Structures are given as structure tokens and as C-alpha cells.
PDB file of C-alpha atoms in Angstrom:
ATOM      1  CA  MET A 494      -9.191 -28.721  40.549  1.00  0.00           C
ATOM      2  CA  THR A 495      -9.203 -32.348  39.491  1.00  0.00           C
ATOM      3  CA  ARG A 496      -6.085 -34.234  40.590  1.00  0.00           C
ATOM      4  CA  VAL A 497      -4.737 -36.806  38.113  1.00  0.00           C
ATOM      5  CA  THR A 498      -2.661 -39.843  39.059  1.00  0.00           C
ATOM      6  CA  PHE A 499      -1.172 -42.150  36.452  1.00  0.00           C
ATOM      7  CA  TYR A 500      -0.507 -45.736  37.501  1.00  0.00           C
ATOM      8  CA  LEU A 501       2.093 -47.324  35.220  1.00  0.00           C
ATOM      9  CA  LEU A 502       1.679 -51.077  35.456  1.00  0.00           C
ATOM     10  CA  ALA A 503       4.601 -53.345  34.661  1.00  0.00           C
ATOM     11  CA  SER A 504       2.289 -55.967  33.167  1.00  0.00           C
ATOM     12  CA  ALA A 505       0.949 -55.621  29.643  1.00  0.00           C
ATOM     13  CA  GLU A 506      -1.934 -57.988  30.451  1.00  0.00           C
ATOM     14  CA  ASP A 507      -5.408 -56.441  30.455  1.00  0.00           C
ATOM     15  CA  SER A 508      -6.294 -58.655  33.404  1.00  0.00           C
ATOM     16  CA  ALA A 509      -3.625 -56.891  35.504  1.00  0.00           C
ATOM     17  CA  ARG A 510      -5.226 -53.517  34.807  1.00  0.00           C
ATOM     18  CA  LEU A 511      -8.654 -54.869  35.712  1.00  0.00           C
ATOM     19  CA  ARG A 512      -7.408 -56.378  38.986  1.00  0.00           C
ATOM     20  CA  PHE A 513      -5.648 -53.119  39.846  1.00  0.00           C
ATOM     21  CA  ALA A 514      -8.848 -51.172  39.071  1.00  0.00           C
ATOM     22  CA  CYS A 515     -10.666 -53.427  41.546  1.00  0.00           C
ATOM     23  CA  ARG A 516      -8.060 -52.722  44.211  1.00  0.00           C
ATOM     24  CA  LEU A 517      -8.257 -48.954  43.641  1.00  0.00           C
ATOM     25  CA  ALA A 518     -12.058 -49.009  43.716  1.00  0.00           C
ATOM     26  CA  ARG A 519     -12.002 -51.023  46.949  1.00  0.00           C
ATOM     27  CA  LYS A 520      -9.580 -48.565  48.546  1.00  0.00           C
ATOM     28  CA  ALA A 521     -11.590 -45.489  47.495  1.00  0.00           C
ATOM     29  CA  HIS A 522     -14.836 -47.124  48.629  1.00  0.00           C
ATOM     30  CA  GLY A 523     -13.192 -47.873  51.977  1.00  0.00           C
ATOM     31  CA  LEU A 524     -12.438 -44.153  52.299  1.00  0.00           C
ATOM     32  CA  GLY A 525     -16.125 -43.362  51.719  1.00  0.00           C
ATOM     33  CA  GLN A 526     -15.666 -42.153  48.151  1.00  0.00           C
ATOM     34  CA  ARG A 527     -17.975 -42.857  45.219  1.00  0.00           C
ATOM     35  CA  VAL A 528     -16.184 -44.327  42.210  1.00  0.00           C
ATOM     36  CA  HIS A 529     -16.908 -44.564  38.507  1.00  0.00           C
ATOM     37  CA  ILE A 530     -14.826 -46.846  36.293  1.00  0.00           C
ATOM     38  CA  HIS A 531     -14.696 -45.851  32.627  1.00  0.00           C
ATOM     39  CA  THR A 532     -14.036 -48.926  30.478  1.00  0.00           C
ATOM     40  CA  PRO A 533     -12.990 -49.040  26.809  1.00  0.00           C
ATOM     41  CA  ASP A 534     -15.878 -51.241  25.615  1.00  0.00           C
ATOM     42  CA  ALA A 535     -18.922 -53.294  26.618  1.00  0.00           C
ATOM     43  CA  GLN A 536     -16.919 -56.532  26.803  1.00  0.00           C
ATOM     44  CA  THR A 537     -14.528 -55.014  29.341  1.00  0.00           C
ATOM     45  CA  THR A 538     -17.480 -53.652  31.326  1.00  0.00           C
ATOM     46  CA  GLN A 539     -18.932 -57.172  31.550  1.00  0.00           C
ATOM     47  CA  GLU A 540     -15.572 -58.712  32.434  1.00  0.00           C
ATOM     48  CA  LEU A 541     -14.931 -56.140  35.158  1.00  0.00           C
ATOM     49  CA  ASP A 542     -18.483 -56.551  36.464  1.00  0.00           C
ATOM     50  CA  ARG A 543     -17.773 -60.260  37.004  1.00  0.00           C
ATOM     51  CA  LEU A 544     -14.340 -59.596  38.494  1.00  0.00           C
ATOM     52  CA  LEU A 545     -15.671 -57.114  41.062  1.00  0.00           C
ATOM     53  CA  TRP A 546     -17.759 -59.983  42.489  1.00  0.00           C
ATOM     54  CA  THR A 547     -14.820 -62.365  42.806  1.00  0.00           C
ATOM     55  CA  PHE A 548     -11.456 -60.561  42.935  1.00  0.00           C
ATOM     56  CA  GLU A 549     -11.236 -61.129  46.711  1.00  0.00           C
ATOM     57  CA  ASP A 550     -12.238 -64.288  48.516  1.00  0.00           C
ATOM     58  CA  THR A 551     -13.217 -62.476  51.700  1.00  0.00           C
ATOM     59  CA  ALA A 552     -14.897 -59.310  50.448  1.00  0.00           C
ATOM     60  CA  PHE A 553     -17.520 -58.033  48.056  1.00  0.00           C
ATOM     61  CA  LEU A 554     -17.353 -54.621  46.424  1.00  0.00           C
ATOM     62  CA  PRO A 555     -20.907 -53.339  45.795  1.00  0.00           C
ATOM     63  CA  HIS A 556     -21.174 -52.012  42.261  1.00  0.00           C
ATOM     64  CA  SER A 557     -23.480 -51.562  39.284  1.00  0.00           C
ATOM     65  CA  THR A 558     -23.312 -51.138  35.528  1.00  0.00           C
ATOM     66  CA  ASP A 559     -26.351 -48.863  35.907  1.00  0.00           C
ATOM     67  CA  VAL A 560     -24.552 -45.523  36.277  1.00  0.00           C
ATOM     68  CA  ASP A 561     -27.627 -43.915  37.823  1.00  0.00           C
ATOM     69  CA  HIS A 562     -28.105 -46.541  40.546  1.00  0.00           C
ATOM     70  CA  PRO A 563     -28.467 -44.313  43.627  1.00  0.00           C
ATOM     71  CA  ASP A 564     -27.167 -46.818  46.167  1.00  0.00           C
ATOM     72  CA  SER A 565     -24.133 -48.046  44.286  1.00  0.00           C
ATOM     73  CA  PRO A 566     -20.806 -46.703  45.585  1.00  0.00           C
ATOM     74  CA  VAL A 567     -19.039 -48.046  42.466  1.00  0.00           C
ATOM     75  CA  THR A 568     -20.349 -47.809  38.913  1.00  0.00           C
ATOM     76  CA  LEU A 569     -18.780 -48.909  35.653  1.00  0.00           C
ATOM     77  CA  HIS A 570     -19.622 -48.321  32.020  1.00  0.00           C
ATOM     78  CA  GLU A 571     -17.986 -47.859  28.634  1.00  0.00           C
ATOM     79  CA  ALA A 572     -20.052 -44.849  27.489  1.00  0.00           C
ATOM     80  CA  ALA A 573     -22.415 -43.498  30.135  1.00  0.00           C
ATOM     81  CA  SER A 574     -21.387 -41.367  33.079  1.00  0.00           C
ATOM     82  CA  PRO A 575     -23.144 -41.028  36.416  1.00  0.00           C
ATOM     83  CA  ARG A 576     -25.303 -37.954  36.946  1.00  0.00           C
ATOM     84  CA  GLU A 577     -24.827 -38.092  40.698  1.00  0.00           C
ATOM     85  CA  ARG A 578     -21.666 -36.889  42.382  1.00  0.00           C
ATOM     86  CA  CYS A 579     -18.702 -39.210  42.167  1.00  0.00           C
ATOM     87  CA  ASP A 580     -15.323 -38.566  43.731  1.00  0.00           C
ATOM     88  CA  VAL A 581     -12.993 -40.822  41.756  1.00  0.00           C
ATOM     89  CA  LEU A 582     -12.847 -41.688  38.060  1.00  0.00           C
ATOM     90  CA  ILE A 583     -10.800 -44.771  37.197  1.00  0.00           C
ATOM     91  CA  ASN A 584      -9.965 -44.639  33.502  1.00  0.00           C
ATOM     92  CA  LEU A 585      -9.269 -47.922  31.734  1.00  0.00           C
ATOM     93  CA  ALA A 586      -9.889 -46.551  28.229  1.00  0.00           C
ATOM     94  CA  GLY A 587      -7.279 -45.308  25.786  1.00  0.00           C
ATOM     95  CA  ALA A 588      -8.921 -41.888  25.609  1.00  0.00           C
ATOM     96  CA  ILE A 589      -9.985 -39.400  28.251  1.00  0.00           C
ATOM     97  CA  PRO A 590     -13.754 -39.334  28.739  1.00  0.00           C
ATOM     98  CA  GLY A 591     -15.273 -35.904  28.104  1.00  0.00           C
ATOM     99  CA  TYR A 592     -16.873 -35.798  31.550  1.00  0.00           C
ATOM    100  CA  PHE A 593     -13.574 -36.135  33.487  1.00  0.00           C
ATOM    101  CA  GLY A 594     -13.763 -32.627  34.996  1.00  0.00           C
ATOM    102  CA  ARG A 595     -16.657 -33.576  37.283  1.00  0.00           C
ATOM    103  CA  PHE A 596     -14.389 -35.718  39.471  1.00  0.00           C
ATOM    104  CA  GLN A 597     -12.085 -34.710  42.305  1.00  0.00           C
ATOM    105  CA  ARG A 598      -9.575 -37.330  41.285  1.00  0.00           C
ATOM    106  CA  ILE A 599      -8.709 -39.322  38.186  1.00  0.00           C
ATOM    107  CA  ALA A 600      -6.777 -42.585  38.356  1.00  0.00           C
ATOM    108  CA  ASP A 601      -5.504 -43.392  34.867  1.00  0.00           C
ATOM    109  CA  LEU A 602      -4.265 -46.975  34.514  1.00  0.00           C
ATOM    110  CA  VAL A 603      -1.567 -47.509  31.886  1.00  0.00           C
ATOM    111  CA  GLY A 604      -0.568 -51.000  30.765  1.00  0.00           C
ATOM    112  CA  GLY A 605       3.026 -52.142  30.356  1.00  0.00           C
ATOM    113  CA  ASP A 606       3.122 -52.557  26.572  1.00  0.00           C
ATOM    114  CA  GLU A 607       4.533 -49.820  24.335  1.00  0.00           C
ATOM    115  CA  ALA A 608       1.215 -48.973  22.626  1.00  0.00           C
ATOM    116  CA  ALA A 609      -0.483 -48.450  26.017  1.00  0.00           C
ATOM    117  CA  ARG A 610       2.466 -46.374  27.254  1.00  0.00           C
ATOM    118  CA  SER A 611       2.296 -44.185  24.156  1.00  0.00           C
ATOM    119  CA  ARG A 612      -1.441 -43.529  24.658  1.00  0.00           C
ATOM    120  CA  GLY A 613      -0.735 -42.865  28.342  1.00  0.00           C
ATOM    121  CA  ARG A 614       1.899 -40.259  27.439  1.00  0.00           C
ATOM    122  CA  GLU A 615      -0.656 -38.526  25.194  1.00  0.00           C
ATOM    123  CA  ARG A 616      -3.161 -38.377  28.061  1.00  0.00           C
ATOM    124  CA  TYR A 617      -0.432 -37.134  30.406  1.00  0.00           C
ATOM    125  CA  ARG A 618       0.449 -34.314  27.965  1.00  0.00           C
ATOM    126  CA  PHE A 619      -3.241 -33.387  27.674  1.00  0.00           C
ATOM    127  CA  PHE A 620      -3.531 -32.878  31.430  1.00  0.00           C
ATOM    128  CA  ARG A 621      -0.109 -31.247  31.819  1.00  0.00           C
ATOM    129  CA  GLU A 622      -0.808 -28.684  29.069  1.00  0.00           C
ATOM    130  CA  ARG A 623      -4.017 -27.698  30.874  1.00  0.00           C
ATOM    131  CA  GLY A 624      -2.316 -27.275  34.237  1.00  0.00           C
ATOM    132  CA  TYR A 625      -3.814 -30.220  36.122  1.00  0.00           C
ATOM    133  CA  PRO A 626      -1.868 -31.454  39.179  1.00  0.00           C
ATOM    134  CA  LEU A 627      -0.199 -34.713  38.107  1.00  0.00           C
ATOM    135  CA  GLU A 628       1.332 -37.683  39.890  1.00  0.00           C
ATOM    136  CA  HIS A 629       2.545 -41.029  38.659  1.00  0.00           C
ATOM    137  CA  HIS A 630       3.345 -44.324  40.328  1.00  0.00           C
ATOM    138  CA  GLU A 631       5.072 -47.373  38.910  1.00  0.00           C
ATOM    139  CA  ILE A 632       3.244 -50.565  39.874  1.00  0.00           C
ATOM    140  CA  GLY A 633       5.113 -53.886  39.743  1.00  0.00           C
ATOM    141  CA  ASP A 634       3.475 -57.255  39.172  1.00  0.00           C
TER     142      ASP A 634
END
């Protein structure tokens, strides 16, 4: 069954969520896992695409916005989902993507502002009511 982890970020800044998504993707990739990052919109996809090239001075995280790129260990998109097996879904959107059940693990990133927390609680209830194993971690700045 899909395991769901909520990361509650102290910062309300979207840039903090994007940087944290990069760190999670890097960690999962380092463990040999394939990752898909679900973004809320095309602008965020483009911003995250740029950030994945530069978020670390000493490393590069191979990725693609083409969700069907066979050699990409990390994909990102606002609407499309990969057809190939992926292990980890990082959700940056306010809603749960309909394809979430295909992943072994979901990392749901919740911003620090009240509107984001409220949407995060709704997603948490959705998973809890369906019996998914849940975890949550508070992430400081």
C-alpha cells in the first residue's frame, strides 16, 4: 500500500517548498528510486526545472519535464504522469493527483501559511479515511 508522508514547512514561501522538493528528489534518487514531482501549474514546472539544475553548487540532479523520458530518474509536470514505474511522488499541488496510487510513497509538501495548511489537512483526511499509512514531519527554515 502507498505510504504517505506530509512535510509541514515552517516557511510560507513557495521557493522553500521548491527547494525542499529538490532535496527530497535528490535523496530518493540517491537511494536508486525514480521520482515524479507533481506541480500545481506550468509556471511552477518551469521554475522547478530551472532550480533542479542549480539548487546545489556541486551536484546536478538529472531530470526531465518529458514524463515518458526513459532515462530520467526524476520527472516533473503539472498534468501528465509517467507511464513507467516510479517509486516516489512528490506533490506540490493543492490537490491530490488521480494517479497517486501507482506510487510506493507520496511526499506531500505543505507550506507554512494558513491556506496551505488547510488544504494539507484536507489531503491528510482523504488519505486517513481510506486507511493509508500516514506520517508527518515538521520542517524548519
